[in-house]
Structures are given as structure tokens and as C-alpha cells.
Amino acid sequence: MIVTAVSQVEHGVYHLLDATNAQITVVVDCEGLSPLKIPMQVMRTCSSLLQDHFPNRLGCLFVIRLPPMLRVIAQTFIQVSL
């Protein structure tokens, strides 16, 4: 998952951004994942990795369709919109 996210962001940075559009929005779709398959540490690592390799390029990171149990855990360290 992390490698895919970084490669997609890299593609977006090199092919879609310009002076007027300097940041990208990343959407992570968690549909179908069980709470044990995607630990929150992986999400944190992914967002940190994107910010480290593409500083000031990551405008927003949206996590959608997060399983209910993980949503509760995620609320402790990220902003969650319902």
C-alpha cells in the first residue's frame, strides 16, 4: 500500500503540478479492509513518507471508508470528518 501511494503521488507531482497547482490531494480508500489489515501506524508512516519526500506538495490526505473500529482509533491522532 505504501509503495503504491508514493508512486501515485510521485506521478502526480511530476506530471500534474505546476506553478498554479502546487499541491495535490491524496485519497486512501479503505473499503473492505478489516481493522487488523491496516494498522494506524501504517497510515501515519504513509503520510510522513509522503511529506518527507514531497515537502509542501501534499495538500490533503483523505482516508475514506475506514472501518468503524479503526475510525475510533484514528480520531485520536487525525481529524476525522463524517
PDB file of N, CA and C in Angstrom:
ATOM      1  N   MET A   1       0.814  -1.191   0.000  1.00  0.00           N
ATOM      2  CA  MET A   1       0.000   0.000   0.000  1.00  0.00           C
ATOM      3  C   MET A   1       0.857   1.255   0.000  1.00  0.00           C
ATOM      4  N   ILE A   2       1.879   1.296   0.838  1.00  0.00           N
ATOM      5  CA  ILE A   2       2.709   2.493   0.931  1.00  0.00           C
ATOM      6  C   ILE A   2       3.433   2.750  -0.372  1.00  0.00           C
ATOM      7  N   VAL A   3       3.986   1.699  -0.994  1.00  0.00           N
ATOM      8  CA  VAL A   3       4.712   1.860  -2.246  1.00  0.00           C
ATOM      9  C   VAL A   3       3.782   2.386  -3.325  1.00  0.00           C
ATOM     10  N   THR A   4       2.556   1.861  -3.391  1.00  0.00           N
ATOM     11  CA  THR A   4       1.584   2.324  -4.382  1.00  0.00           C
ATOM     12  C   THR A   4       1.245   3.790  -4.160  1.00  0.00           C
ATOM     13  N   ALA A   5       1.006   4.167  -2.917  1.00  0.00           N
ATOM     14  CA  ALA A   5       0.667   5.566  -2.633  1.00  0.00           C
ATOM     15  C   ALA A   5       1.791   6.498  -3.033  1.00  0.00           C
ATOM     16  N   VAL A   6       3.013   6.142  -2.694  1.00  0.00           N
ATOM     17  CA  VAL A   6       4.143   7.009  -3.026  1.00  0.00           C
ATOM     18  C   VAL A   6       4.345   7.085  -4.532  1.00  0.00           C
ATOM     19  N   SER A   7       4.202   5.976  -5.242  1.00  0.00           N
ATOM     20  CA  SER A   7       4.392   6.015  -6.693  1.00  0.00           C
ATOM     21  C   SER A   7       3.301   6.849  -7.366  1.00  0.00           C
ATOM     22  N   GLN A   8       2.067   6.779  -6.869  1.00  0.00           N
ATOM     23  CA  GLN A   8       0.993   7.585  -7.439  1.00  0.00           C
ATOM     24  C   GLN A   8       1.195   9.070  -7.149  1.00  0.00           C
ATOM     25  N   VAL A   9       1.649   9.380  -5.942  1.00  0.00           N
ATOM     26  CA  VAL A   9       1.937  10.778  -5.602  1.00  0.00           C
ATOM     27  C   VAL A   9       3.091  11.286  -6.459  1.00  0.00           C
ATOM     28  N   GLU A  10       4.115  10.462  -6.623  1.00  0.00           N
ATOM     29  CA  GLU A  10       5.252  10.862  -7.459  1.00  0.00           C
ATOM     30  C   GLU A  10       4.789  11.172  -8.878  1.00  0.00           C
ATOM     31  N   HIS A  11       3.932  10.326  -9.430  1.00  0.00           N
ATOM     32  CA  HIS A  11       3.385  10.579 -10.766  1.00  0.00           C
ATOM     33  C   HIS A  11       2.639  11.917 -10.794  1.00  0.00           C
ATOM     34  N   GLY A  12       1.808  12.144  -9.786  1.00  0.00           N
ATOM     35  CA  GLY A  12       1.062  13.397  -9.721  1.00  0.00           C
ATOM     36  C   GLY A  12       1.963  14.614  -9.607  1.00  0.00           C
ATOM     37  N   VAL A  13       3.004  14.513  -8.800  1.00  0.00           N
ATOM     38  CA  VAL A  13       3.925  15.645  -8.606  1.00  0.00           C
ATOM     39  C   VAL A  13       4.643  15.972  -9.908  1.00  0.00           C
ATOM     40  N   TYR A  14       5.106  14.960 -10.617  1.00  0.00           N
ATOM     41  CA  TYR A  14       5.894  15.206 -11.824  1.00  0.00           C
ATOM     42  C   TYR A  14       5.063  15.503 -13.060  1.00  0.00           C
ATOM     43  N   HIS A  15       3.806  15.071 -13.095  1.00  0.00           N
ATOM     44  CA  HIS A  15       3.023  15.228 -14.319  1.00  0.00           C
ATOM     45  C   HIS A  15       1.808  16.140 -14.187  1.00  0.00           C
ATOM     46  N   LEU A  16       1.371  16.445 -12.978  1.00  0.00           N
ATOM     47  CA  LEU A  16       0.141  17.221 -12.824  1.00  0.00           C
ATOM     48  C   LEU A  16       0.332  18.584 -12.175  1.00  0.00           C
ATOM     49  N   LEU A  17       1.425  18.773 -11.467  1.00  0.00           N
ATOM     50  CA  LEU A  17       1.614  20.032 -10.752  1.00  0.00           C
ATOM     51  C   LEU A  17       2.346  21.051 -11.605  1.00  0.00           C
ATOM     52  N   ASP A  18       2.012  22.309 -11.355  1.00  0.00           N
ATOM     53  CA  ASP A  18       2.717  23.417 -11.999  1.00  0.00           C
ATOM     54  C   ASP A  18       2.675  24.602 -11.046  1.00  0.00           C
ATOM     55  N   ALA A  19       3.042  25.777 -11.515  1.00  0.00           N
ATOM     56  CA  ALA A  19       3.115  26.954 -10.644  1.00  0.00           C
ATOM     57  C   ALA A  19       1.754  27.320 -10.052  1.00  0.00           C
ATOM     58  N   THR A  20       0.674  27.082 -10.788  1.00  0.00           N
ATOM     59  CA  THR A  20      -0.646  27.451 -10.280  1.00  0.00           C
ATOM     60  C   THR A  20      -1.270  26.343  -9.428  1.00  0.00           C
ATOM     61  N   ASN A  21      -0.849  25.113  -9.619  1.00  0.00           N
ATOM     62  CA  ASN A  21      -1.331  23.971  -8.840  1.00  0.00           C
ATOM     63  C   ASN A  21      -0.129  23.303  -8.191  1.00  0.00           C
ATOM     64  N   ALA A  22       0.254  23.794  -7.016  1.00  0.00           N
ATOM     65  CA  ALA A  22       1.492  23.345  -6.385  1.00  0.00           C
ATOM     66  C   ALA A  22       1.304  22.191  -5.403  1.00  0.00           C
ATOM     67  N   GLN A  23       0.061  21.837  -5.077  1.00  0.00           N
ATOM     68  CA  GLN A  23      -0.173  20.769  -4.114  1.00  0.00           C
ATOM     69  C   GLN A  23      -1.185  19.773  -4.658  1.00  0.00           C
ATOM     70  N   ILE A  24      -1.087  18.547  -4.160  1.00  0.00           N
ATOM     71  CA  ILE A  24      -2.027  17.511  -4.570  1.00  0.00           C
ATOM     72  C   ILE A  24      -2.811  17.015  -3.364  1.00  0.00           C
ATOM     73  N   THR A  25      -3.926  16.406  -3.651  1.00  0.00           N
ATOM     74  CA  THR A  25      -4.753  15.774  -2.628  1.00  0.00           C
ATOM     75  C   THR A  25      -4.677  14.268  -2.846  1.00  0.00           C
ATOM     76  N   VAL A  26      -4.420  13.537  -1.780  1.00  0.00           N
ATOM     77  CA  VAL A  26      -4.325  12.080  -1.840  1.00  0.00           C
ATOM     78  C   VAL A  26      -5.547  11.492  -1.140  1.00  0.00           C
ATOM     79  N   VAL A  27      -6.182  10.526  -1.773  1.00  0.00           N
ATOM     80  CA  VAL A  27      -7.329   9.838  -1.202  1.00  0.00           C
ATOM     81  C   VAL A  27      -6.947   8.372  -0.997  1.00  0.00           C
ATOM     82  N   VAL A  28      -7.082   7.893   0.236  1.00  0.00           N
ATOM     83  CA  VAL A  28      -6.821   6.483   0.559  1.00  0.00           C
ATOM     84  C   VAL A  28      -8.163   5.835   0.853  1.00  0.00           C
ATOM     85  N   ASP A  29      -8.556   4.879   0.019  1.00  0.00           N
ATOM     86  CA  ASP A  29      -9.833   4.188   0.169  1.00  0.00           C
ATOM     87  C   ASP A  29      -9.606   2.893   0.942  1.00  0.00           C
ATOM     88  N   CYS A  30     -10.224   2.775   2.103  1.00  0.00           N
ATOM     89  CA  CYS A  30     -10.031   1.613   2.980  1.00  0.00           C
ATOM     90  C   CYS A  30     -11.194   0.638   2.934  1.00  0.00           C
ATOM     91  N   GLU A  31     -12.027   0.721   1.911  1.00  0.00           N
ATOM     92  CA  GLU A  31     -13.177  -0.176   1.820  1.00  0.00           C
ATOM     93  C   GLU A  31     -12.724  -1.637   1.783  1.00  0.00           C
ATOM     94  N   GLY A  32     -13.384  -2.464   2.566  1.00  0.00           N
ATOM     95  CA  GLY A  32     -13.115  -3.883   2.568  1.00  0.00           C
ATOM     96  C   GLY A  32     -11.980  -4.326   3.474  1.00  0.00           C
ATOM     97  N   LEU A  33     -11.308  -3.402   4.109  1.00  0.00           N
ATOM     98  CA  LEU A  33     -10.215  -3.775   4.990  1.00  0.00           C
ATOM     99  C   LEU A  33     -10.735  -4.062   6.393  1.00  0.00           C
ATOM    100  N   SER A  34     -10.179  -5.062   6.994  1.00  0.00           N
ATOM    101  CA  SER A  34     -10.536  -5.344   8.376  1.00  0.00           C
ATOM    102  C   SER A  34      -9.647  -4.498   9.275  1.00  0.00           C
ATOM    103  N   PRO A  35     -10.043  -4.288  10.525  1.00  0.00           N
ATOM    104  CA  PRO A  35      -9.229  -3.483  11.438  1.00  0.00           C
ATOM    105  C   PRO A  35      -7.818  -4.026  11.624  1.00  0.00           C
ATOM    106  N   LEU A  36      -7.625  -5.308  11.395  1.00  0.00           N
ATOM    107  CA  LEU A  36      -6.304  -5.890  11.596  1.00  0.00           C
ATOM    108  C   LEU A  36      -5.405  -5.773  10.369  1.00  0.00           C
ATOM    109  N   LYS A  37      -5.976  -5.468   9.215  1.00  0.00           N
ATOM    110  CA  LYS A  37      -5.181  -5.431   7.990  1.00  0.00           C
ATOM    111  C   LYS A  37      -4.494  -4.094   7.751  1.00  0.00           C
ATOM    112  N   ILE A  38      -4.954  -3.037   8.351  1.00  0.00           N
ATOM    113  CA  ILE A  38      -4.341  -1.738   8.111  1.00  0.00           C
ATOM    114  C   ILE A  38      -4.135  -1.029   9.439  1.00  0.00           C
ATOM    115  N   PRO A  39      -3.046  -1.332  10.117  1.00  0.00           N
ATOM    116  CA  PRO A  39      -2.799  -0.665  11.393  1.00  0.00           C
ATOM    117  C   PRO A  39      -2.596   0.834  11.199  1.00  0.00           C
ATOM    118  N   MET A  40      -2.977   1.590  12.213  1.00  0.00           N
ATOM    119  CA  MET A  40      -2.883   3.045  12.106  1.00  0.00           C
ATOM    120  C   MET A  40      -1.442   3.499  11.933  1.00  0.00           C
ATOM    121  N   GLN A  41      -0.490   2.724  12.419  1.00  0.00           N
ATOM    122  CA  GLN A  41       0.913   3.083  12.237  1.00  0.00           C
ATOM    123  C   GLN A  41       1.274   3.134  10.747  1.00  0.00           C
ATOM    124  N   VAL A  42       0.667   2.254   9.956  1.00  0.00           N
ATOM    125  CA  VAL A  42       0.921   2.256   8.518  1.00  0.00           C
ATOM    126  C   VAL A  42       0.425   3.564   7.900  1.00  0.00           C
ATOM    127  N   MET A  43      -0.765   4.017   8.316  1.00  0.00           N
ATOM    128  CA  MET A  43      -1.297   5.285   7.796  1.00  0.00           C
ATOM    129  C   MET A  43      -0.400   6.449   8.192  1.00  0.00           C
ATOM    130  N   ARG A  44       0.051   6.435   9.422  1.00  0.00           N
ATOM    131  CA  ARG A  44       0.927   7.505   9.897  1.00  0.00           C
ATOM    132  C   ARG A  44       2.246   7.498   9.125  1.00  0.00           C
ATOM    133  N   THR A  45       2.800   6.301   8.916  1.00  0.00           N
ATOM    134  CA  THR A  45       4.048   6.166   8.172  1.00  0.00           C
ATOM    135  C   THR A  45       3.872   6.645   6.738  1.00  0.00           C
ATOM    136  N   CYS A  46       2.748   6.294   6.138  1.00  0.00           N
ATOM    137  CA  CYS A  46       2.478   6.698   4.764  1.00  0.00           C
ATOM    138  C   CYS A  46       2.414   8.216   4.641  1.00  0.00           C
ATOM    139  N   SER A  47       1.676   8.872   5.509  1.00  0.00           N
ATOM    140  CA  SER A  47       1.570  10.328   5.424  1.00  0.00           C
ATOM    141  C   SER A  47       2.907  11.004   5.710  1.00  0.00           C
ATOM    142  N   SER A  48       3.682  10.460   6.655  1.00  0.00           N
ATOM    143  CA  SER A  48       5.008  11.029   6.942  1.00  0.00           C
ATOM    144  C   SER A  48       5.952  10.838   5.758  1.00  0.00           C
ATOM    145  N   LEU A  49       5.888   9.678   5.148  1.00  0.00           N
ATOM    146  CA  LEU A  49       6.738   9.394   3.993  1.00  0.00           C
ATOM    147  C   LEU A  49       6.426  10.339   2.839  1.00  0.00           C
ATOM    148  N   LEU A  50       5.151  10.561   2.599  1.00  0.00           N
ATOM    149  CA  LEU A  50       4.766  11.489   1.531  1.00  0.00           C
ATOM    150  C   LEU A  50       5.256  12.900   1.830  1.00  0.00           C
ATOM    151  N   GLN A  51       5.098  13.343   3.062  1.00  0.00           N
ATOM    152  CA  GLN A  51       5.525  14.691   3.415  1.00  0.00           C
ATOM    153  C   GLN A  51       7.051  14.821   3.372  1.00  0.00           C
ATOM    154  N   ASP A  52       7.764  13.769   3.773  1.00  0.00           N
ATOM    155  CA  ASP A  52       9.231  13.800   3.752  1.00  0.00           C
ATOM    156  C   ASP A  52       9.784  13.859   2.335  1.00  0.00           C
ATOM    157  N   HIS A  53       9.198  13.086   1.423  1.00  0.00           N
ATOM    158  CA  HIS A  53       9.723  13.010   0.061  1.00  0.00           C
ATOM    159  C   HIS A  53       9.172  14.096  -0.858  1.00  0.00           C
ATOM    160  N   PHE A  54       8.032  14.633  -0.510  1.00  0.00           N
ATOM    161  CA  PHE A  54       7.416  15.679  -1.327  1.00  0.00           C
ATOM    162  C   PHE A  54       6.999  16.836  -0.428  1.00  0.00           C
ATOM    163  N   PRO A  55       7.982  17.510   0.186  1.00  0.00           N
ATOM    164  CA  PRO A  55       7.632  18.585   1.130  1.00  0.00           C
ATOM    165  C   PRO A  55       6.805  19.675   0.462  1.00  0.00           C
ATOM    166  N   ASN A  56       5.789  20.101   1.163  1.00  0.00           N
ATOM    167  CA  ASN A  56       4.887  21.163   0.717  1.00  0.00           C
ATOM    168  C   ASN A  56       4.089  20.804  -0.534  1.00  0.00           C
ATOM    169  N   ARG A  57       4.103  19.553  -0.945  1.00  0.00           N
ATOM    170  CA  ARG A  57       3.316  19.126  -2.102  1.00  0.00           C
ATOM    171  C   ARG A  57       2.018  18.443  -1.681  1.00  0.00           C
ATOM    172  N   LEU A  58       2.003  17.853  -0.489  1.00  0.00           N
ATOM    173  CA  LEU A  58       0.821  17.157  -0.006  1.00  0.00           C
ATOM    174  C   LEU A  58      -0.135  18.164   0.611  1.00  0.00           C
ATOM    175  N   GLY A  59      -1.196  18.494  -0.127  1.00  0.00           N
ATOM    176  CA  GLY A  59      -2.166  19.456   0.367  1.00  0.00           C
ATOM    177  C   GLY A  59      -3.079  18.830   1.405  1.00  0.00           C
ATOM    178  N   CYS A  60      -3.661  17.690   1.058  1.00  0.00           N
ATOM    179  CA  CYS A  60      -4.572  16.983   1.962  1.00  0.00           C
ATOM    180  C   CYS A  60      -4.406  15.488   1.754  1.00  0.00           C
ATOM    181  N   LEU A  61      -4.635  14.752   2.819  1.00  0.00           N
ATOM    182  CA  LEU A  61      -4.660  13.293   2.757  1.00  0.00           C
ATOM    183  C   LEU A  61      -5.998  12.867   3.335  1.00  0.00           C
ATOM    184  N   PHE A  62      -6.892  12.381   2.460  1.00  0.00           N
ATOM    185  CA  PHE A  62      -8.208  11.936   2.896  1.00  0.00           C
ATOM    186  C   PHE A  62      -8.209  10.418   3.000  1.00  0.00           C
ATOM    187  N   VAL A  63      -8.715   9.916   4.094  1.00  0.00           N
ATOM    188  CA  VAL A  63      -8.889   8.484   4.297  1.00  0.00           C
ATOM    189  C   VAL A  63     -10.390   8.243   4.299  1.00  0.00           C
ATOM    190  N   ILE A  64     -10.867   7.475   3.320  1.00  0.00           N
ATOM    191  CA  ILE A  64     -12.310   7.249   3.208  1.00  0.00           C
ATOM    192  C   ILE A  64     -12.643   5.788   3.467  1.00  0.00           C
ATOM    193  N   ARG A  65     -13.888   5.552   3.868  1.00  0.00           N
ATOM    194  CA  ARG A  65     -14.444   4.232   4.141  1.00  0.00           C
ATOM    195  C   ARG A  65     -13.584   3.439   5.128  1.00  0.00           C
ATOM    196  N   LEU A  66     -13.190   4.119   6.165  1.00  0.00           N
ATOM    197  CA  LEU A  66     -12.424   3.483   7.235  1.00  0.00           C
ATOM    198  C   LEU A  66     -13.373   2.642   8.079  1.00  0.00           C
ATOM    199  N   PRO A  67     -13.019   1.385   8.375  1.00  0.00           N
ATOM    200  CA  PRO A  67     -13.899   0.551   9.207  1.00  0.00           C
ATOM    201  C   PRO A  67     -14.188   1.242  10.546  1.00  0.00           C
ATOM    202  N   PRO A  68     -15.394   1.068  11.098  1.00  0.00           N
ATOM    203  CA  PRO A  68     -15.803   1.778  12.315  1.00  0.00           C
ATOM    204  C   PRO A  68     -14.809   1.675  13.470  1.00  0.00           C
ATOM    205  N   MET A  69     -14.268   0.503  13.694  1.00  0.00           N
ATOM    206  CA  MET A  69     -13.323   0.344  14.797  1.00  0.00           C
ATOM    207  C   MET A  69     -12.057   1.178  14.578  1.00  0.00           C
ATOM    208  N   LEU A  70     -11.577   1.194  13.348  1.00  0.00           N
ATOM    209  CA  LEU A  70     -10.388   1.994  13.042  1.00  0.00           C
ATOM    210  C   LEU A  70     -10.690   3.487  13.067  1.00  0.00           C
ATOM    211  N   ARG A  71     -11.930   3.851  12.741  1.00  0.00           N
ATOM    212  CA  ARG A  71     -12.313   5.264  12.782  1.00  0.00           C
ATOM    213  C   ARG A  71     -12.167   5.809  14.194  1.00  0.00           C
ATOM    214  N   VAL A  72     -12.576   5.011  15.175  1.00  0.00           N
ATOM    215  CA  VAL A  72     -12.460   5.435  16.579  1.00  0.00           C
ATOM    216  C   VAL A  72     -10.993   5.613  16.954  1.00  0.00           C
ATOM    217  N   ILE A  73     -10.161   4.659  16.543  1.00  0.00           N
ATOM    218  CA  ILE A  73      -8.735   4.748  16.833  1.00  0.00           C
ATOM    219  C   ILE A  73      -8.114   5.938  16.110  1.00  0.00           C
ATOM    220  N   ALA A  74      -8.503   6.146  14.871  1.00  0.00           N
ATOM    221  CA  ALA A  74      -7.937   7.234  14.066  1.00  0.00           C
ATOM    222  C   ALA A  74      -8.250   8.606  14.650  1.00  0.00           C
ATOM    223  N   GLN A  75      -9.380   8.744  15.304  1.00  0.00           N
ATOM    224  CA  GLN A  75      -9.764  10.033  15.859  1.00  0.00           C
ATOM    225  C   GLN A  75      -8.798  10.511  16.928  1.00  0.00           C
ATOM    226  N   THR A  76      -7.970   9.630  17.447  1.00  0.00           N
ATOM    227  CA  THR A  76      -7.022  10.046  18.475  1.00  0.00           C
ATOM    228  C   THR A  76      -5.857  10.837  17.902  1.00  0.00           C
ATOM    229  N   PHE A  77      -5.587  10.692  16.587  1.00  0.00           N
ATOM    230  CA  PHE A  77      -4.437  11.427  16.062  1.00  0.00           C
ATOM    231  C   PHE A  77      -4.652  12.093  14.706  1.00  0.00           C
ATOM    232  N   ILE A  78      -5.809  11.947  14.078  1.00  0.00           N
ATOM    233  CA  ILE A  78      -6.088  12.671  12.849  1.00  0.00           C
ATOM    234  C   ILE A  78      -7.480  13.269  12.923  1.00  0.00           C
ATOM    235  N   GLN A  79      -7.712  14.289  12.103  1.00  0.00           N
ATOM    236  CA  GLN A  79      -9.026  14.901  12.026  1.00  0.00           C
ATOM    237  C   GLN A  79      -9.924  14.002  11.190  1.00  0.00           C
ATOM    238  N   VAL A  80     -11.066  13.626  11.718  1.00  0.00           N
ATOM    239  CA  VAL A  80     -11.985  12.745  11.016  1.00  0.00           C
ATOM    240  C   VAL A  80     -13.271  13.505  10.731  1.00  0.00           C
ATOM    241  N   SER A  81     -13.661  13.522   9.451  1.00  0.00           N
ATOM    242  CA  SER A  81     -14.922  14.130   9.045  1.00  0.00           C
ATOM    243  C   SER A  81     -15.908  13.028   8.728  1.00  0.00           C
ATOM    244  N   LEU A  82     -17.128  13.172   9.216  1.00  0.00           N
ATOM    245  CA  LEU A  82     -18.140  12.151   8.960  1.00  0.00           C
ATOM    246  C   LEU A  82     -19.095  12.582   7.889  1.00  0.00           C
TER     247      LEU A  82
END
